[in-house]
mmCIF file of C-alpha atoms in Angstrom:
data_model
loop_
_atom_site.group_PDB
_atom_site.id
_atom_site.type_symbol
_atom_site.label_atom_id
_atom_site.label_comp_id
_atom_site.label_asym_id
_atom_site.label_seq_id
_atom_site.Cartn_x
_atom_site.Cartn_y
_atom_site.Cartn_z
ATOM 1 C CA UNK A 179 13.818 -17.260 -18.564
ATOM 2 C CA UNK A 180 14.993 -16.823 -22.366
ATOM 3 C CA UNK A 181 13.423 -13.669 -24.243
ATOM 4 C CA UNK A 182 12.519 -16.714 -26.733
ATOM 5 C CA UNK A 183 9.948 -17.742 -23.850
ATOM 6 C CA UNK A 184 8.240 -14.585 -22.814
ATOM 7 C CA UNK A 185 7.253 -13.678 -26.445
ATOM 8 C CA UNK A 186 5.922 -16.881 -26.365
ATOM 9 C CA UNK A 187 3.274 -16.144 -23.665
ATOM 10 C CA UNK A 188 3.660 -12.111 -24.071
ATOM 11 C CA UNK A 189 3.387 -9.813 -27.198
ATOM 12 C CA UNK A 190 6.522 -7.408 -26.189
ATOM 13 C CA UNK A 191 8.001 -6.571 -22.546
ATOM 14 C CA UNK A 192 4.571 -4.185 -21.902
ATOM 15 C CA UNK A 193 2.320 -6.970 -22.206
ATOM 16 C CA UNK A 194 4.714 -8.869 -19.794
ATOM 17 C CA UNK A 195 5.050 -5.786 -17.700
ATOM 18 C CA UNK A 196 1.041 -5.576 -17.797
ATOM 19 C CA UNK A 197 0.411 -9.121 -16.650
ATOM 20 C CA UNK A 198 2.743 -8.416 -13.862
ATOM 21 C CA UNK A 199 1.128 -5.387 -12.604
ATOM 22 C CA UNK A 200 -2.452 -7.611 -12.644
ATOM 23 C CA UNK A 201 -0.965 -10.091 -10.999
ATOM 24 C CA UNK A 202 0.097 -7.762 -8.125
ATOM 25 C CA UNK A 203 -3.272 -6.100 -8.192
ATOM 26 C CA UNK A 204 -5.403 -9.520 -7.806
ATOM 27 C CA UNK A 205 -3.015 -9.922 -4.650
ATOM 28 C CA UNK A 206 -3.662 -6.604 -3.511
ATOM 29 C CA UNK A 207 -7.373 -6.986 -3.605
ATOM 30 C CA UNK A 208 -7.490 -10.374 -2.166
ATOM 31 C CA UNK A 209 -5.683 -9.224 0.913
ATOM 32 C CA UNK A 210 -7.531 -5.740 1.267
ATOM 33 C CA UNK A 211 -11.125 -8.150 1.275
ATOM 34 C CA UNK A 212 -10.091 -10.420 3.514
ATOM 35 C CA UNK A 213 -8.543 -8.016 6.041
ATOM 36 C CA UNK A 214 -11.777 -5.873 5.966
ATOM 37 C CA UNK A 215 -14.696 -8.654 5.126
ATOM 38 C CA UNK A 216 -15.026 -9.398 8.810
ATOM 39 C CA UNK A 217 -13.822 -6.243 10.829
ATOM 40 C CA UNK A 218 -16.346 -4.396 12.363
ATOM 41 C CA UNK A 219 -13.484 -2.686 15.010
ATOM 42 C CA UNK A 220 -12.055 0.185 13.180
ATOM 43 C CA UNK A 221 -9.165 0.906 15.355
ATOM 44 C CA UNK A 222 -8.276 -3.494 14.689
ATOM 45 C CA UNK A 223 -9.007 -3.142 11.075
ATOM 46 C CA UNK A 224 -6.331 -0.294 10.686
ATOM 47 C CA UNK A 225 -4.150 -2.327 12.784
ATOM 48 C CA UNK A 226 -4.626 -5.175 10.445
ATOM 49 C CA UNK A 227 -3.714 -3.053 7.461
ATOM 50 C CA UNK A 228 -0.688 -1.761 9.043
ATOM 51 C CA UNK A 229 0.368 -5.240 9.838
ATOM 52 C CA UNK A 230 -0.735 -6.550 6.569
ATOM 53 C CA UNK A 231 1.302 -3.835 4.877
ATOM 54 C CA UNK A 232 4.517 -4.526 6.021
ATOM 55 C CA UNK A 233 4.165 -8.337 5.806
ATOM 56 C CA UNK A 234 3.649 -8.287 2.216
ATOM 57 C CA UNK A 235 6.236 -5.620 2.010
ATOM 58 C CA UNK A 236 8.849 -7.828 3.478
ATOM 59 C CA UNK A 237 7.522 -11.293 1.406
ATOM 60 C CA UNK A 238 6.765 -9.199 -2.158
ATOM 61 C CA UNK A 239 9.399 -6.526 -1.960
ATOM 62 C CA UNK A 240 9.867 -7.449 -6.148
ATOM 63 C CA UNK A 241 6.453 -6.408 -6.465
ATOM 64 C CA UNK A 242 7.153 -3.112 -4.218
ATOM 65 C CA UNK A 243 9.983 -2.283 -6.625
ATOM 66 C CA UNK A 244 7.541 -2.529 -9.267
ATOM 67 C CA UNK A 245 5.114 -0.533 -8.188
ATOM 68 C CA UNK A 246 7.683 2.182 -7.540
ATOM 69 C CA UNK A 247 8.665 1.947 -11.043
ATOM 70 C CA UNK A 248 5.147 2.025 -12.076
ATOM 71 C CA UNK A 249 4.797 5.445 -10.100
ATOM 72 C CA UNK A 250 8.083 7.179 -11.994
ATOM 73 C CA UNK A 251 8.631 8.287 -14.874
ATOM 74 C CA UNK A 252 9.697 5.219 -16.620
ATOM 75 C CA UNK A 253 6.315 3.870 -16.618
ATOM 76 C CA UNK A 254 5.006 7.407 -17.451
ATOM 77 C CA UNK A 255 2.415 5.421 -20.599
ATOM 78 C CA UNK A 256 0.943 3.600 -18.599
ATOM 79 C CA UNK A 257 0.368 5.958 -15.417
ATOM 80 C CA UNK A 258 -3.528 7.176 -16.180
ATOM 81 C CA UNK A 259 -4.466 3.336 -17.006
ATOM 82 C CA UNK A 260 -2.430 1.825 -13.851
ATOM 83 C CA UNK A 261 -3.216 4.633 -11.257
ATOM 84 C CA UNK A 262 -7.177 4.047 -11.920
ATOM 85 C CA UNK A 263 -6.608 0.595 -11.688
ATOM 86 C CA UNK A 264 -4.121 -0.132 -8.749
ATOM 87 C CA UNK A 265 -5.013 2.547 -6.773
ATOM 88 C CA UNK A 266 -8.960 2.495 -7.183
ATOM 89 C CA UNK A 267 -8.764 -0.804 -5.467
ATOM 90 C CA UNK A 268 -7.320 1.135 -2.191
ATOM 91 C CA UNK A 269 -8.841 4.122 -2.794
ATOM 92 C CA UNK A 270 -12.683 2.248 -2.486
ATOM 93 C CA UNK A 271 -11.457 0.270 0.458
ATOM 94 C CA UNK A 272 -10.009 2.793 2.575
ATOM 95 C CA UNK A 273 -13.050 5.400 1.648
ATOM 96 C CA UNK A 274 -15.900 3.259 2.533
ATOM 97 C CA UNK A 275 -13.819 2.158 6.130
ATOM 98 C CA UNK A 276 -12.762 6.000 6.891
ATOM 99 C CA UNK A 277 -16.912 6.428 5.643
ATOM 100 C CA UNK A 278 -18.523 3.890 7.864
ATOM 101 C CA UNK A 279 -16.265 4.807 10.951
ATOM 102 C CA UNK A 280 -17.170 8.267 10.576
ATOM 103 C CA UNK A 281 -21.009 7.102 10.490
ATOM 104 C CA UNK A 282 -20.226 5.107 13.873
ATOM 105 C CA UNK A 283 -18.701 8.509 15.237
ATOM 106 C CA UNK A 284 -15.655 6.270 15.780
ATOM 107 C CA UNK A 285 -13.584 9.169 13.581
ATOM 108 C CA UNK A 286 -13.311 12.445 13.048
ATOM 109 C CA UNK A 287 -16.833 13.915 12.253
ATOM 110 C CA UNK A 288 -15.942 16.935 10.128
ATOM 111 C CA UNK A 289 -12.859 14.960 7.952
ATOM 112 C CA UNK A 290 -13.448 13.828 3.748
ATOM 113 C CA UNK A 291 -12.981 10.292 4.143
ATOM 114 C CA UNK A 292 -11.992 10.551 0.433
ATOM 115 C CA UNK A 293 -8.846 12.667 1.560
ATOM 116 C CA UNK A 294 -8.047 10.876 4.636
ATOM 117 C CA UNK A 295 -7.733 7.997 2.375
ATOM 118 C CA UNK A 296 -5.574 9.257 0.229
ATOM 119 C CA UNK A 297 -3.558 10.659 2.754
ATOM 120 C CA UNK A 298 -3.620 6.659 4.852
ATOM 121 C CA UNK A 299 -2.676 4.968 1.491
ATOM 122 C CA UNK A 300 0.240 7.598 0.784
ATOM 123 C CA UNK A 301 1.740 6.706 4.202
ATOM 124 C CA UNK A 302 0.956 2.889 3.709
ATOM 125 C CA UNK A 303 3.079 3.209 0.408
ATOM 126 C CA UNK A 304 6.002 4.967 1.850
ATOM 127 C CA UNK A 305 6.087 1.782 4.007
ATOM 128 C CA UNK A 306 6.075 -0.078 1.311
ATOM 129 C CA UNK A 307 9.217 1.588 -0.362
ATOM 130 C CA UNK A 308 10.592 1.546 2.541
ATOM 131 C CA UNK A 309 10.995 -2.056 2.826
ATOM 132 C CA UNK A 310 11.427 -2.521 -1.185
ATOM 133 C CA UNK A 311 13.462 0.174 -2.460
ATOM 134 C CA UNK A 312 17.198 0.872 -1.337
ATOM 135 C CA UNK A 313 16.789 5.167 -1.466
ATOM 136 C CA UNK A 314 13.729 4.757 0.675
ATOM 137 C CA UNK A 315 15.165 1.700 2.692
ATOM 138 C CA UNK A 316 18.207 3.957 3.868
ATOM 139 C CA UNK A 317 16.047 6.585 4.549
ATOM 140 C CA UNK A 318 13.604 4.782 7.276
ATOM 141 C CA UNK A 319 16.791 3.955 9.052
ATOM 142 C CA UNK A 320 17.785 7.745 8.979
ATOM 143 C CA UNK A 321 14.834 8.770 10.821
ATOM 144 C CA UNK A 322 14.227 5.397 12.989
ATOM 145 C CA UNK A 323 18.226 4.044 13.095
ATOM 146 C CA UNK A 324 20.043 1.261 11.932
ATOM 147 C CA UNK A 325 17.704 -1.539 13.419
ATOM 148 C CA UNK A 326 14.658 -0.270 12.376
ATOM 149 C CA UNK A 327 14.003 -3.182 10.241
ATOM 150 C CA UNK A 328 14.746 -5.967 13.057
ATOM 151 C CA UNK A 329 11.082 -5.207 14.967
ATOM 152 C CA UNK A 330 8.627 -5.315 12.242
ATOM 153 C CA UNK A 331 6.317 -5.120 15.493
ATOM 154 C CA UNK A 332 7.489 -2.024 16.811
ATOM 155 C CA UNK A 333 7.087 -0.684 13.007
ATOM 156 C CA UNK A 334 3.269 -1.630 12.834
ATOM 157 C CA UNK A 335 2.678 -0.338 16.622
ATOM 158 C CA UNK A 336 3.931 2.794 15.853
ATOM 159 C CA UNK A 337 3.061 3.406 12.544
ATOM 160 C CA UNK A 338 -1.119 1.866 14.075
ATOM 161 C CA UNK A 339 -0.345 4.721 16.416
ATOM 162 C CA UNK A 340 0.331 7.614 13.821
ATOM 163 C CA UNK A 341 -2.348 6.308 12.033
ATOM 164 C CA UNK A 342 -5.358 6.126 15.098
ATOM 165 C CA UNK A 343 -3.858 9.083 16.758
ATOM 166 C CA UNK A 344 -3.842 11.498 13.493
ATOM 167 C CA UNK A 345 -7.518 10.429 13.203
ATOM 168 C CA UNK A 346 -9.188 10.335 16.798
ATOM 169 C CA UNK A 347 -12.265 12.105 17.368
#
């Protein structure tokens, strides 16, 4: 694409940036509501996440390497705006599962569902890097080996694991 097109459609490289970033966060929130609209089976629905995760990690790992540049310094103008916006998607999502499991006594009763969140979504996006960004890449094959990336099933079952286990009644 010639720089003659994109300030055609964009105002500078930030308004290009910008529509990129939306167009990764309409993705992200179609997926999150259709992988929760119809769970009622928490341990499934984190399962499905998991799954979900590293799917789109492996199909969108352009978008991955976005959002890591998005969380650095290089995007440091636009952190309040984006962080509010990408991540309050998540955030709401993951709360108001972690919330309504913990009303079913399916979770741990005396946890902050707001902090477990946070704490699931930072682990989610280290799987994401992971699968989109070289440094993190090479180091999921330090801890896991060299083939760590040939059994994206083994990834989600263990990583569903972590996950349930770290948050069992």
């Amino acid at each position: 694409m010639s720089v003659g097109v994109i300030y055609k459609y964009y105002e500078d490289k930030n308004s290009l940036f910008l529509a990129c970033v939306h167009f990764g966060l309409e993705a992200l929130t179609d997926l999150l509501s259709q992988v929760i609209s119809h769970e009622d089976d928490f341990e499934l629905c984190v399962k499905k996440i998991v799954n979900t995760v590293i799917q789109t990690s492996i199909d969108g790992s352009e978008i991955n390497r976005m959002y890591n540049t998005i969380s650095s310094r290089e995007a440091n103008i636009f952190a309040k705006e984006l962080a509010n916006e990408i991540e309050g998607v998540s955030a709401k999502v993951y709360k108001g599962l972690f919330e309504k499991a913990q009303k079913e006594e399916k979770w741990i009763k005396n946890a902050d569902p707001a902090y477990f969140a946070f704490f699931f979504d930072s682990i989610l996006m280290m799987i994401q890097f992971s699968y989109g960004c070289d440094y993190y890449h090479e180091r999921l094959k330090l801890y896991c080996g060299e083939d760590a990336f040939e059994n994206n099933e083994k990834m989600a079952d263990q990583l569903t694991k972590f996950l349930l286990n770290a948050m069992k009644n």
